[in-house]
Short mmCIF file of C-alpha atoms in Angstrom, two decimals:
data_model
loop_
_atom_site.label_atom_id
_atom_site.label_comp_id
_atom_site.label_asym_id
_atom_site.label_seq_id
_atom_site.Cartn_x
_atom_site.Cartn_y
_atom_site.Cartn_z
CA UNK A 83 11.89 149.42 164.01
CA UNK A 84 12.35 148.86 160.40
CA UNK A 85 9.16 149.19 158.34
CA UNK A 86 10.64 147.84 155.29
CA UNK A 87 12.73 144.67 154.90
CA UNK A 88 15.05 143.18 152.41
CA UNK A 89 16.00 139.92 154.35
CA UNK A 90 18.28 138.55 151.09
CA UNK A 91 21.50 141.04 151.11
CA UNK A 92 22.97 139.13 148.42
CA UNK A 93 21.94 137.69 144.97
CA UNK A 94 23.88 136.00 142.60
CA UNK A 95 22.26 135.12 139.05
CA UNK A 96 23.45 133.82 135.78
CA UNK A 97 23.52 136.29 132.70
CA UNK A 98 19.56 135.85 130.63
CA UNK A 99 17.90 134.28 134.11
CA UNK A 100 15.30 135.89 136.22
CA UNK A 101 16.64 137.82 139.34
CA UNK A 102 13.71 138.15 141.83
CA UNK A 103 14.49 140.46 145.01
CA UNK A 104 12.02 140.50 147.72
CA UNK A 105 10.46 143.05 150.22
CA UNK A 106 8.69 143.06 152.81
CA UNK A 107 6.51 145.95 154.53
CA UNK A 108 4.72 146.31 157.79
CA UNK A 109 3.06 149.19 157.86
CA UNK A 110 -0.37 148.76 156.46
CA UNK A 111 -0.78 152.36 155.51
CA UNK A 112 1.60 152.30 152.73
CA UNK A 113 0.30 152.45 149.06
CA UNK A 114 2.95 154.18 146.84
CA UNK A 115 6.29 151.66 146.75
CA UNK A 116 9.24 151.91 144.44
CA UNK A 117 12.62 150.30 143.50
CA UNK A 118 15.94 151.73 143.34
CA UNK A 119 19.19 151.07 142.07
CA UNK A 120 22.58 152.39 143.03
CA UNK A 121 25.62 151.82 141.87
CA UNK A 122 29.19 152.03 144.27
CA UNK A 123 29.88 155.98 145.01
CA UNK A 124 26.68 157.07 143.45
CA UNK A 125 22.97 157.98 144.71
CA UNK A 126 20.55 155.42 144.18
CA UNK A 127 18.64 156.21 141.16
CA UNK A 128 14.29 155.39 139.96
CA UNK A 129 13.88 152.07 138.47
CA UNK A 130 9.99 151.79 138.70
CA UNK A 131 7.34 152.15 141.01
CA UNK A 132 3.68 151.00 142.19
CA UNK A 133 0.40 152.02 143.63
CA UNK A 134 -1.15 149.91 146.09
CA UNK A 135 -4.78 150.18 143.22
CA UNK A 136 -2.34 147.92 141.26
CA UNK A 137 -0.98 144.47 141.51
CA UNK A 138 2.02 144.41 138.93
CA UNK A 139 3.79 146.77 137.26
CA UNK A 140 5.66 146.70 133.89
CA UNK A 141 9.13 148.83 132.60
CA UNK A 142 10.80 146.91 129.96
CA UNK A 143 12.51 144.20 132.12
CA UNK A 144 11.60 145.13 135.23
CA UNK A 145 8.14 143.75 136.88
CA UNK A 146 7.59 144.84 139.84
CA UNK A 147 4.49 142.44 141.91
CA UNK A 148 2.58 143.72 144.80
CA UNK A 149 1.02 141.47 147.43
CA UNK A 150 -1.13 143.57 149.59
CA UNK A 151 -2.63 140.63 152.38
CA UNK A 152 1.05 139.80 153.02
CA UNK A 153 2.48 143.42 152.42
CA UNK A 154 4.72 141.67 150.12
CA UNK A 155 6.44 143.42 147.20
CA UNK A 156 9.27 141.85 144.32
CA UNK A 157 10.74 142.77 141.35
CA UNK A 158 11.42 140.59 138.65
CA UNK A 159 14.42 141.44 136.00
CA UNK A 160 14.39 139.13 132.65
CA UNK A 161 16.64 138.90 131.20
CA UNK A 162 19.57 139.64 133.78
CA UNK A 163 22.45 141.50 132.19
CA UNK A 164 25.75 142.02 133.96
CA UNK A 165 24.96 146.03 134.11
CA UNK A 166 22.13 145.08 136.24
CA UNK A 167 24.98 144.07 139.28
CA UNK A 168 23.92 146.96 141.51
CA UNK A 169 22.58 147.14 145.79
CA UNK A 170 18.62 147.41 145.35
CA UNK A 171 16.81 149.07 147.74
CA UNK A 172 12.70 149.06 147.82
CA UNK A 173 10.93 151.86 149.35
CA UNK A 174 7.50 153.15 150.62
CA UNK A 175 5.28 156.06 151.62
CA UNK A 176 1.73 156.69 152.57
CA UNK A 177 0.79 158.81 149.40
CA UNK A 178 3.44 160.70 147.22
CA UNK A 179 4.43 162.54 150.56
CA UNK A 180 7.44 163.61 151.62
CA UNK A 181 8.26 160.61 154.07
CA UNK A 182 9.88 157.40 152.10
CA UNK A 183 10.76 154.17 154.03
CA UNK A 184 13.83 152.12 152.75
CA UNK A 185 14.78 148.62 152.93
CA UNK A 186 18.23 147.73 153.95
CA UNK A 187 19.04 146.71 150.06
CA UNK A 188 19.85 143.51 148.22
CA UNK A 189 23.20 143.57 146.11
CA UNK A 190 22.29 141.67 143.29
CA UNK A 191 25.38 140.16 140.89
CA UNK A 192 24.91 138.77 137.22
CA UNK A 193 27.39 136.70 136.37
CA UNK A 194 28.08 136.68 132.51
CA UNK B 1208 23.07 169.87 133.88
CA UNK B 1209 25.08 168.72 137.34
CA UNK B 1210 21.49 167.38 138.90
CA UNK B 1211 22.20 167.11 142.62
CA UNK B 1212 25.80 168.19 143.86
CA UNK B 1213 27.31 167.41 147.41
CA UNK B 1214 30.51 168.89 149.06
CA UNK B 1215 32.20 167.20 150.49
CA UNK B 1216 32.83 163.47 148.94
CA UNK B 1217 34.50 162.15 152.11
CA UNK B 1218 35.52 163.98 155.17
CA UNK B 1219 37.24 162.69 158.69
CA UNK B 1220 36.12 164.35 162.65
CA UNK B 1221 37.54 163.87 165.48
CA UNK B 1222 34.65 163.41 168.29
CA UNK B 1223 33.03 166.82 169.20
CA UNK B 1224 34.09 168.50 165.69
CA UNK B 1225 31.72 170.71 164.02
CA UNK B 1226 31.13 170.44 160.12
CA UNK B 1227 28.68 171.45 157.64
CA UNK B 1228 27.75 169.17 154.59
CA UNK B 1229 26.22 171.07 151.62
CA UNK B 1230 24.23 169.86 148.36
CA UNK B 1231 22.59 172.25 145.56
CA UNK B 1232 20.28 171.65 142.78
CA UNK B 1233 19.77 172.90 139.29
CA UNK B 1234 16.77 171.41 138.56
CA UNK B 1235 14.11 174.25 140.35
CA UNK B 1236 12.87 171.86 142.61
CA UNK B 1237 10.96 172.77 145.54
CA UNK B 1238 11.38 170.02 147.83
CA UNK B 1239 15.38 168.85 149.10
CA UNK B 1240 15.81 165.54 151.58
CA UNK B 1241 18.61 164.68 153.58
CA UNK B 1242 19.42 160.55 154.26
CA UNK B 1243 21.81 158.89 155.78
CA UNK B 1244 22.49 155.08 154.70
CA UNK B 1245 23.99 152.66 157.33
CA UNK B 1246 25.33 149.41 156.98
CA UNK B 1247 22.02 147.03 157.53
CA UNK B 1248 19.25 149.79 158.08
CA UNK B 1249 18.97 151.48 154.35
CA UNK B 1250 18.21 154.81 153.79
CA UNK B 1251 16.75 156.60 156.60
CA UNK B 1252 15.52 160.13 156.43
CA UNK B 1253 17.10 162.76 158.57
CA UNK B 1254 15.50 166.27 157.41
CA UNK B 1255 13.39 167.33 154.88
CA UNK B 1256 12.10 171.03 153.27
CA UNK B 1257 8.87 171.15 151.41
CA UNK B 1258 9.58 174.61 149.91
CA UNK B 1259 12.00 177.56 150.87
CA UNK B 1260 12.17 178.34 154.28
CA UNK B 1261 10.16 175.28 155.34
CA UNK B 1262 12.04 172.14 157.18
CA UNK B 1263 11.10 168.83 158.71
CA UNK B 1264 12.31 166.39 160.65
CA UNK B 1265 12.68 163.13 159.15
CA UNK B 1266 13.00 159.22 160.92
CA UNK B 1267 16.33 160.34 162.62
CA UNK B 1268 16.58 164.15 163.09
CA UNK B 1269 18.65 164.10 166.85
CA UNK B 1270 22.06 165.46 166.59
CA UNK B 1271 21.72 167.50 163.39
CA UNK B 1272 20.38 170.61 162.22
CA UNK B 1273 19.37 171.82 158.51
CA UNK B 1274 19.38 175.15 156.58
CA UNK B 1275 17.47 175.87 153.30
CA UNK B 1276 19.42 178.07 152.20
CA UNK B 1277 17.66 179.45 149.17
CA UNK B 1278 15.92 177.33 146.66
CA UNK B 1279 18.53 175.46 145.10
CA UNK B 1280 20.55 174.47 148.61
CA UNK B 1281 20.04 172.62 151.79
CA UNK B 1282 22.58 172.11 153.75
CA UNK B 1283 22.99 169.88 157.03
CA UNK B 1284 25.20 170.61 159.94
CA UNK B 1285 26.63 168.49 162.36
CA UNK B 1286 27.44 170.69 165.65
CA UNK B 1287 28.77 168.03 167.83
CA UNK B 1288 30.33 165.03 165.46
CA UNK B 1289 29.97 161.72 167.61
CA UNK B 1290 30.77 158.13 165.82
CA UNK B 1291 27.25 156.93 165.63
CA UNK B 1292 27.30 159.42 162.84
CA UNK B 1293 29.52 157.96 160.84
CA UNK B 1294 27.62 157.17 157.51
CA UNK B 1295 26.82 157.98 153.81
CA UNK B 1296 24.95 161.18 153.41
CA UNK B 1297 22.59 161.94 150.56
CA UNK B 1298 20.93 164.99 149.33
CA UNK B 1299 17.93 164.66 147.19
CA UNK B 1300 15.77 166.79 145.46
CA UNK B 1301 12.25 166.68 144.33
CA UNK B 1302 9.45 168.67 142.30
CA UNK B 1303 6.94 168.94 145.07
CA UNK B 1304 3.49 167.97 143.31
CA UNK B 1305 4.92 165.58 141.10
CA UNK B 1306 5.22 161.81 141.28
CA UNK B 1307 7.58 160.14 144.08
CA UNK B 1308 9.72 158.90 141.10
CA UNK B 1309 11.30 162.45 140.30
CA UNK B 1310 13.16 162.16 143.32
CA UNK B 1311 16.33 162.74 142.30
CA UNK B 1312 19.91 162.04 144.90
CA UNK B 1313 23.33 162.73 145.02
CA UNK B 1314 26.30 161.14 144.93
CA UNK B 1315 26.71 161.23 148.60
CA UNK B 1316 29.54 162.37 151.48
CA UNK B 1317 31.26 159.35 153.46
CA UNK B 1318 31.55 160.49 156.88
CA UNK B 1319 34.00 159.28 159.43
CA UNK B 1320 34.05 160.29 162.96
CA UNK B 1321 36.94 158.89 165.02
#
Protein backbone atom coordinates (compact mmCIF):
# COMPACT_ATOMS: atom_id res chain seq x y z
CA UNK A 1 0.00 0.00 0.00
CA UNK A 2 1.48 3.23 -0.97
CA UNK A 3 2.27 5.54 1.95
CA UNK A 4 2.97 8.44 -0.14
CA UNK A 5 0.86 9.82 -3.01
CA UNK A 6 1.30 12.12 -5.89
CA UNK A 7 -2.27 11.82 -7.45
CA UNK A 8 -1.35 14.74 -10.34
CA UNK A 9 1.27 12.81 -12.77
CA UNK A 10 1.31 15.68 -14.97
CA UNK A 11 1.71 19.53 -14.72
CA UNK A 12 1.85 21.92 -17.27
CA UNK A 13 2.67 25.71 -16.32
CA UNK A 14 3.47 28.85 -18.15
CA UNK A 15 7.15 30.27 -17.90
CA UNK A 16 7.17 33.13 -14.43
CA UNK A 17 3.78 31.29 -12.88
CA UNK A 18 3.59 29.31 -9.74
CA UNK A 19 3.83 25.43 -10.20
CA UNK A 20 2.32 23.82 -7.03
CA UNK A 21 2.75 19.84 -6.84
CA UNK A 22 0.96 18.07 -4.18
CA UNK A 23 1.54 15.08 -1.75
CA UNK A 24 -0.09 13.26 0.23
CA UNK A 25 1.07 10.91 3.25
CA UNK A 26 -0.61 8.37 5.41
CA UNK A 27 1.48 7.30 7.76
CA UNK A 28 1.26 9.47 10.79
CA UNK A 29 4.70 8.64 12.02
CA UNK A 30 6.49 10.50 9.43
CA UNK A 31 8.29 13.84 10.33
CA UNK A 32 11.34 14.30 7.99
CA UNK A 33 9.84 14.84 4.12
CA UNK A 34 11.76 16.03 1.11
CA UNK A 35 11.46 16.84 -2.65
CA UNK A 36 13.31 15.54 -5.48
CA UNK A 37 13.96 16.21 -8.91
CA UNK A 38 15.16 14.01 -11.71
CA UNK A 39 15.79 14.59 -14.91
CA UNK A 40 15.34 11.66 -18.02
CA UNK A 41 18.39 8.98 -17.58
CA UNK A 42 19.56 10.50 -14.39
CA UNK A 43 19.05 9.83 -10.46
CA UNK A 44 16.76 12.04 -8.85
CA UNK A 45 18.66 14.65 -7.14
CA UNK A 46 17.85 17.04 -3.31
CA UNK A 47 15.77 19.98 -3.93
CA UNK A 48 14.75 20.79 -0.25
CA UNK A 49 13.40 19.25 2.64
CA UNK A 50 11.21 19.61 5.98
CA UNK A 51 10.76 18.63 9.54
CA UNK A 52 7.45 17.90 10.74
CA UNK A 53 8.54 21.02 13.99
CA UNK A 54 8.08 23.22 10.85
CA UNK A 55 5.28 24.35 8.67
CA UNK A 56 7.08 25.91 5.51
CA UNK A 57 10.22 25.79 4.24
CA UNK A 58 12.22 28.27 2.07
CA UNK A 59 15.26 27.58 -0.84
CA UNK A 60 15.31 30.37 -3.22
CA UNK A 61 12.21 29.44 -5.34
CA UNK A 62 11.22 26.56 -3.89
CA UNK A 63 8.62 26.59 -0.76
CA UNK A 64 7.92 23.68 0.37
CA UNK A 65 4.30 23.76 2.94
CA UNK A 66 3.56 21.12 5.41
CA UNK A 67 0.04 20.31 6.61
CA UNK A 68 0.33 17.95 9.44
CA UNK A 69 -3.84 17.33 10.41
CA UNK A 70 -4.24 16.35 6.73
CA UNK A 71 -0.64 14.81 6.24
CA UNK A 72 -0.55 17.10 3.39
CA UNK A 73 2.73 18.36 1.88
CA UNK A 74 3.38 20.93 -1.55
CA UNK A 75 5.94 22.68 -3.03
CA UNK A 76 5.62 25.86 -4.54
CA UNK A 77 8.22 27.04 -7.48
CA UNK A 78 8.00 31.00 -8.41
CA UNK A 79 8.94 31.83 -10.77
CA UNK A 80 8.73 28.63 -13.12
CA UNK A 81 11.60 28.46 -15.57
CA UNK A 82 11.68 25.97 -18.42
CA UNK A 83 14.84 24.10 -16.60
CA UNK A 84 12.46 23.38 -13.90
CA UNK A 85 10.52 20.64 -16.58
CA UNK A 86 11.61 17.60 -14.57
CA UNK A 87 9.32 14.18 -12.78
CA UNK A 88 9.11 15.30 -8.96
CA UNK A 89 8.95 12.89 -6.55
CA UNK A 90 8.20 13.74 -2.59
CA UNK A 91 9.45 11.50 0.00
CA UNK A 92 9.30 10.57 3.76
CA UNK A 93 10.85 8.82 6.76
CA UNK A 94 10.28 8.51 10.43
CA UNK A 95 13.54 10.40 11.55
CA UNK A 96 16.70 10.76 9.27
CA UNK A 97 16.69 6.82 9.14
CA UNK A 98 17.55 4.73 6.64
CA UNK A 99 13.90 3.90 5.34
CA UNK A 100 12.51 6.75 2.74
CA UNK A 101 8.95 6.46 1.26
CA UNK A 102 8.42 7.84 -2.35
CA UNK A 103 5.55 9.15 -4.16
CA UNK A 104 4.86 7.93 -7.60
CA UNK A 105 6.15 11.54 -9.05
CA UNK A 106 4.56 14.46 -10.85
CA UNK A 107 6.27 15.47 -14.28
CA UNK A 108 5.98 18.98 -14.19
CA UNK A 109 6.48 21.05 -17.81
CA UNK A 110 7.13 24.93 -18.11
CA UNK A 111 6.25 26.09 -21.12
CA UNK A 112 8.35 29.23 -22.20
CA UNK B 1 34.63 13.31 -8.61
CA UNK B 2 32.23 10.48 -10.47
CA UNK B 3 29.68 10.59 -7.20
CA UNK B 4 27.65 7.41 -7.56
CA UNK B 5 28.53 5.03 -10.61
CA UNK B 6 26.30 2.05 -11.88
CA UNK B 7 27.24 -0.77 -14.39
CA UNK B 8 25.37 -1.56 -16.31
CA UNK B 9 23.14 1.41 -18.04
CA UNK B 10 20.68 -1.03 -19.65
CA UNK B 11 20.81 -4.73 -19.83
CA UNK B 12 18.20 -7.49 -21.45
CA UNK B 13 17.35 -11.40 -19.51
CA UNK B 14 15.73 -13.89 -20.71
CA UNK B 15 13.40 -15.41 -17.75
CA UNK B 16 15.51 -17.46 -15.21
CA UNK B 17 18.92 -15.51 -16.16
CA UNK B 18 21.23 -14.62 -13.49
CA UNK B 19 22.93 -11.05 -13.41
CA UNK B 20 24.63 -8.87 -11.07
CA UNK B 21 24.14 -4.98 -11.08
CA UNK B 22 27.00 -3.03 -9.43
CA UNK B 23 27.34 0.77 -8.18
CA UNK B 24 30.51 2.37 -6.28
CA UNK B 25 31.05 5.53 -4.52
CA UNK B 26 33.82 8.01 -4.08
CA UNK B 27 32.44 10.01 -1.66
CA UNK B 28 33.44 7.73 1.81
CA UNK B 29 30.06 7.23 2.62
CA UNK B 30 28.98 4.73 5.00
CA UNK B 31 25.56 4.01 4.13
CA UNK B 32 24.60 2.59 0.12
CA UNK B 33 20.62 1.98 -0.89
CA UNK B 34 19.34 0.06 -3.58
CA UNK B 35 15.66 1.28 -5.37
CA UNK B 36 13.89 0.25 -7.93
CA UNK B 37 11.36 2.83 -9.69
CA UNK B 38 8.23 1.41 -11.48
CA UNK B 39 5.92 2.97 -13.65
CA UNK B 40 3.07 4.39 -11.03
CA UNK B 41 4.63 3.22 -7.60
CA UNK B 42 7.93 5.64 -7.28
CA UNK B 43 10.88 4.68 -5.75
CA UNK B 44 10.68 1.77 -3.58
CA UNK B 45 13.52 0.50 -1.51
CA UNK B 46 14.89 -2.93 -2.11
CA UNK B 47 18.16 -3.25 0.22
CA UNK B 48 20.00 -1.15 2.25
CA UNK B 49 23.72 -1.25 4.28
CA UNK B 50 24.23 0.99 7.21
CA UNK B 51 28.03 0.45 7.28
CA UNK B 52 30.42 -2.32 5.82
CA UNK B 53 29.34 -5.62 6.22
CA UNK B 54 25.88 -4.61 7.47
CA UNK B 55 22.62 -5.09 5.04
CA UNK B 56 18.89 -4.60 5.24
CA UNK B 57 16.04 -5.35 3.66
CA UNK B 58 14.15 -2.61 2.29
CA UNK B 59 10.01 -2.31 1.16
CA UNK B 60 10.64 -5.04 -1.57
CA UNK B 61 13.63 -7.31 -0.77
CA UNK B 62 12.00 -10.94 -2.37
CA UNK B 63 13.86 -12.13 -5.32
CA UNK B 64 17.16 -10.32 -4.79
CA UNK B 65 20.15 -10.50 -2.83
CA UNK B 66 22.91 -7.71 -1.94
CA UNK B 67 26.70 -7.66 -1.29
CA UNK B 68 28.67 -4.80 0.39
CA UNK B 69 31.42 -5.34 -1.03
CA UNK B 70 33.84 -3.04 0.70
CA UNK B 71 33.07 0.49 1.56
CA UNK B 72 32.75 2.13 -1.61
CA UNK B 73 30.45 -0.83 -3.43
CA UNK B 74 27.17 -2.53 -3.09
CA UNK B 75 26.16 -4.52 -5.45
CA UNK B 76 22.67 -6.34 -6.07
CA UNK B 77 22.15 -9.65 -7.70
CA UNK B 78 19.37 -11.01 -9.36
CA UNK B 79 19.65 -15.04 -9.21
CA UNK B 80 16.52 -15.91 -10.95
CA UNK B 81 15.49 -12.82 -13.49
CA UNK B 82 11.54 -12.98 -13.77
CA UNK B 83 9.59 -9.92 -15.66
CA UNK B 84 8.08 -8.40 -12.62
CA UNK B 85 11.62 -7.23 -12.31
CA UNK B 86 11.81 -5.33 -15.03
CA UNK B 87 12.55 -1.70 -13.77
CA UNK B 88 14.99 1.24 -13.18
CA UNK B 89 17.57 0.46 -10.60
CA UNK B 90 19.28 3.05 -8.44
CA UNK B 91 22.19 3.00 -6.18
CA UNK B 92 22.50 5.65 -3.61
CA UNK B 93 24.82 6.59 -1.18
CA UNK B 94 24.72 8.39 2.06
CA UNK B 95 26.96 9.78 5.05
CA UNK B 96 25.32 7.87 7.82
CA UNK B 97 24.83 10.59 10.69
CA UNK B 98 24.21 13.29 8.46
CA UNK B 99 21.00 14.88 7.22
CA UNK B 100 18.55 12.76 4.81
CA UNK B 101 19.42 15.41 2.12
CA UNK B 102 23.09 14.04 1.44
CA UNK B 103 21.59 11.20 -0.10
CA UNK B 104 23.15 11.09 -3.10
CA UNK B 105 21.83 8.41 -6.45
CA UNK B 106 22.93 7.20 -9.53
CA UNK B 107 22.15 7.39 -12.80
CA UNK B 108 20.40 4.13 -12.79
CA UNK B 109 20.35 0.50 -14.90
CA UNK B 110 17.09 -0.11 -17.13
CA UNK B 111 16.32 -3.63 -16.75
CA UNK B 112 14.40 -5.77 -19.15
CA UNK B 113 13.43 -9.26 -18.55
CA UNK B 114 11.69 -10.98 -21.48
Amino acid sequence: DQQVKQNSPSLSVQEGRISILNCDYTNSMFDYFLWYKKYPAEGPTFLISISSIKDKNEDGRFTVFLNKSAKHLSLHIVPSQPGDSAVYFCAASVGTGNQFYFGTGTSLTVIP
Amino acid sequence: NAGVTQTPKFQVLKTGQSMTLQCAQDMNHNSMYWYRQDPGMGLRLIYYSASEGTTDKGEVPNGYNVSRLNKREFSLRLESAAPSQTSVYFCASRETGRSVETQYFGPGTRLLVL
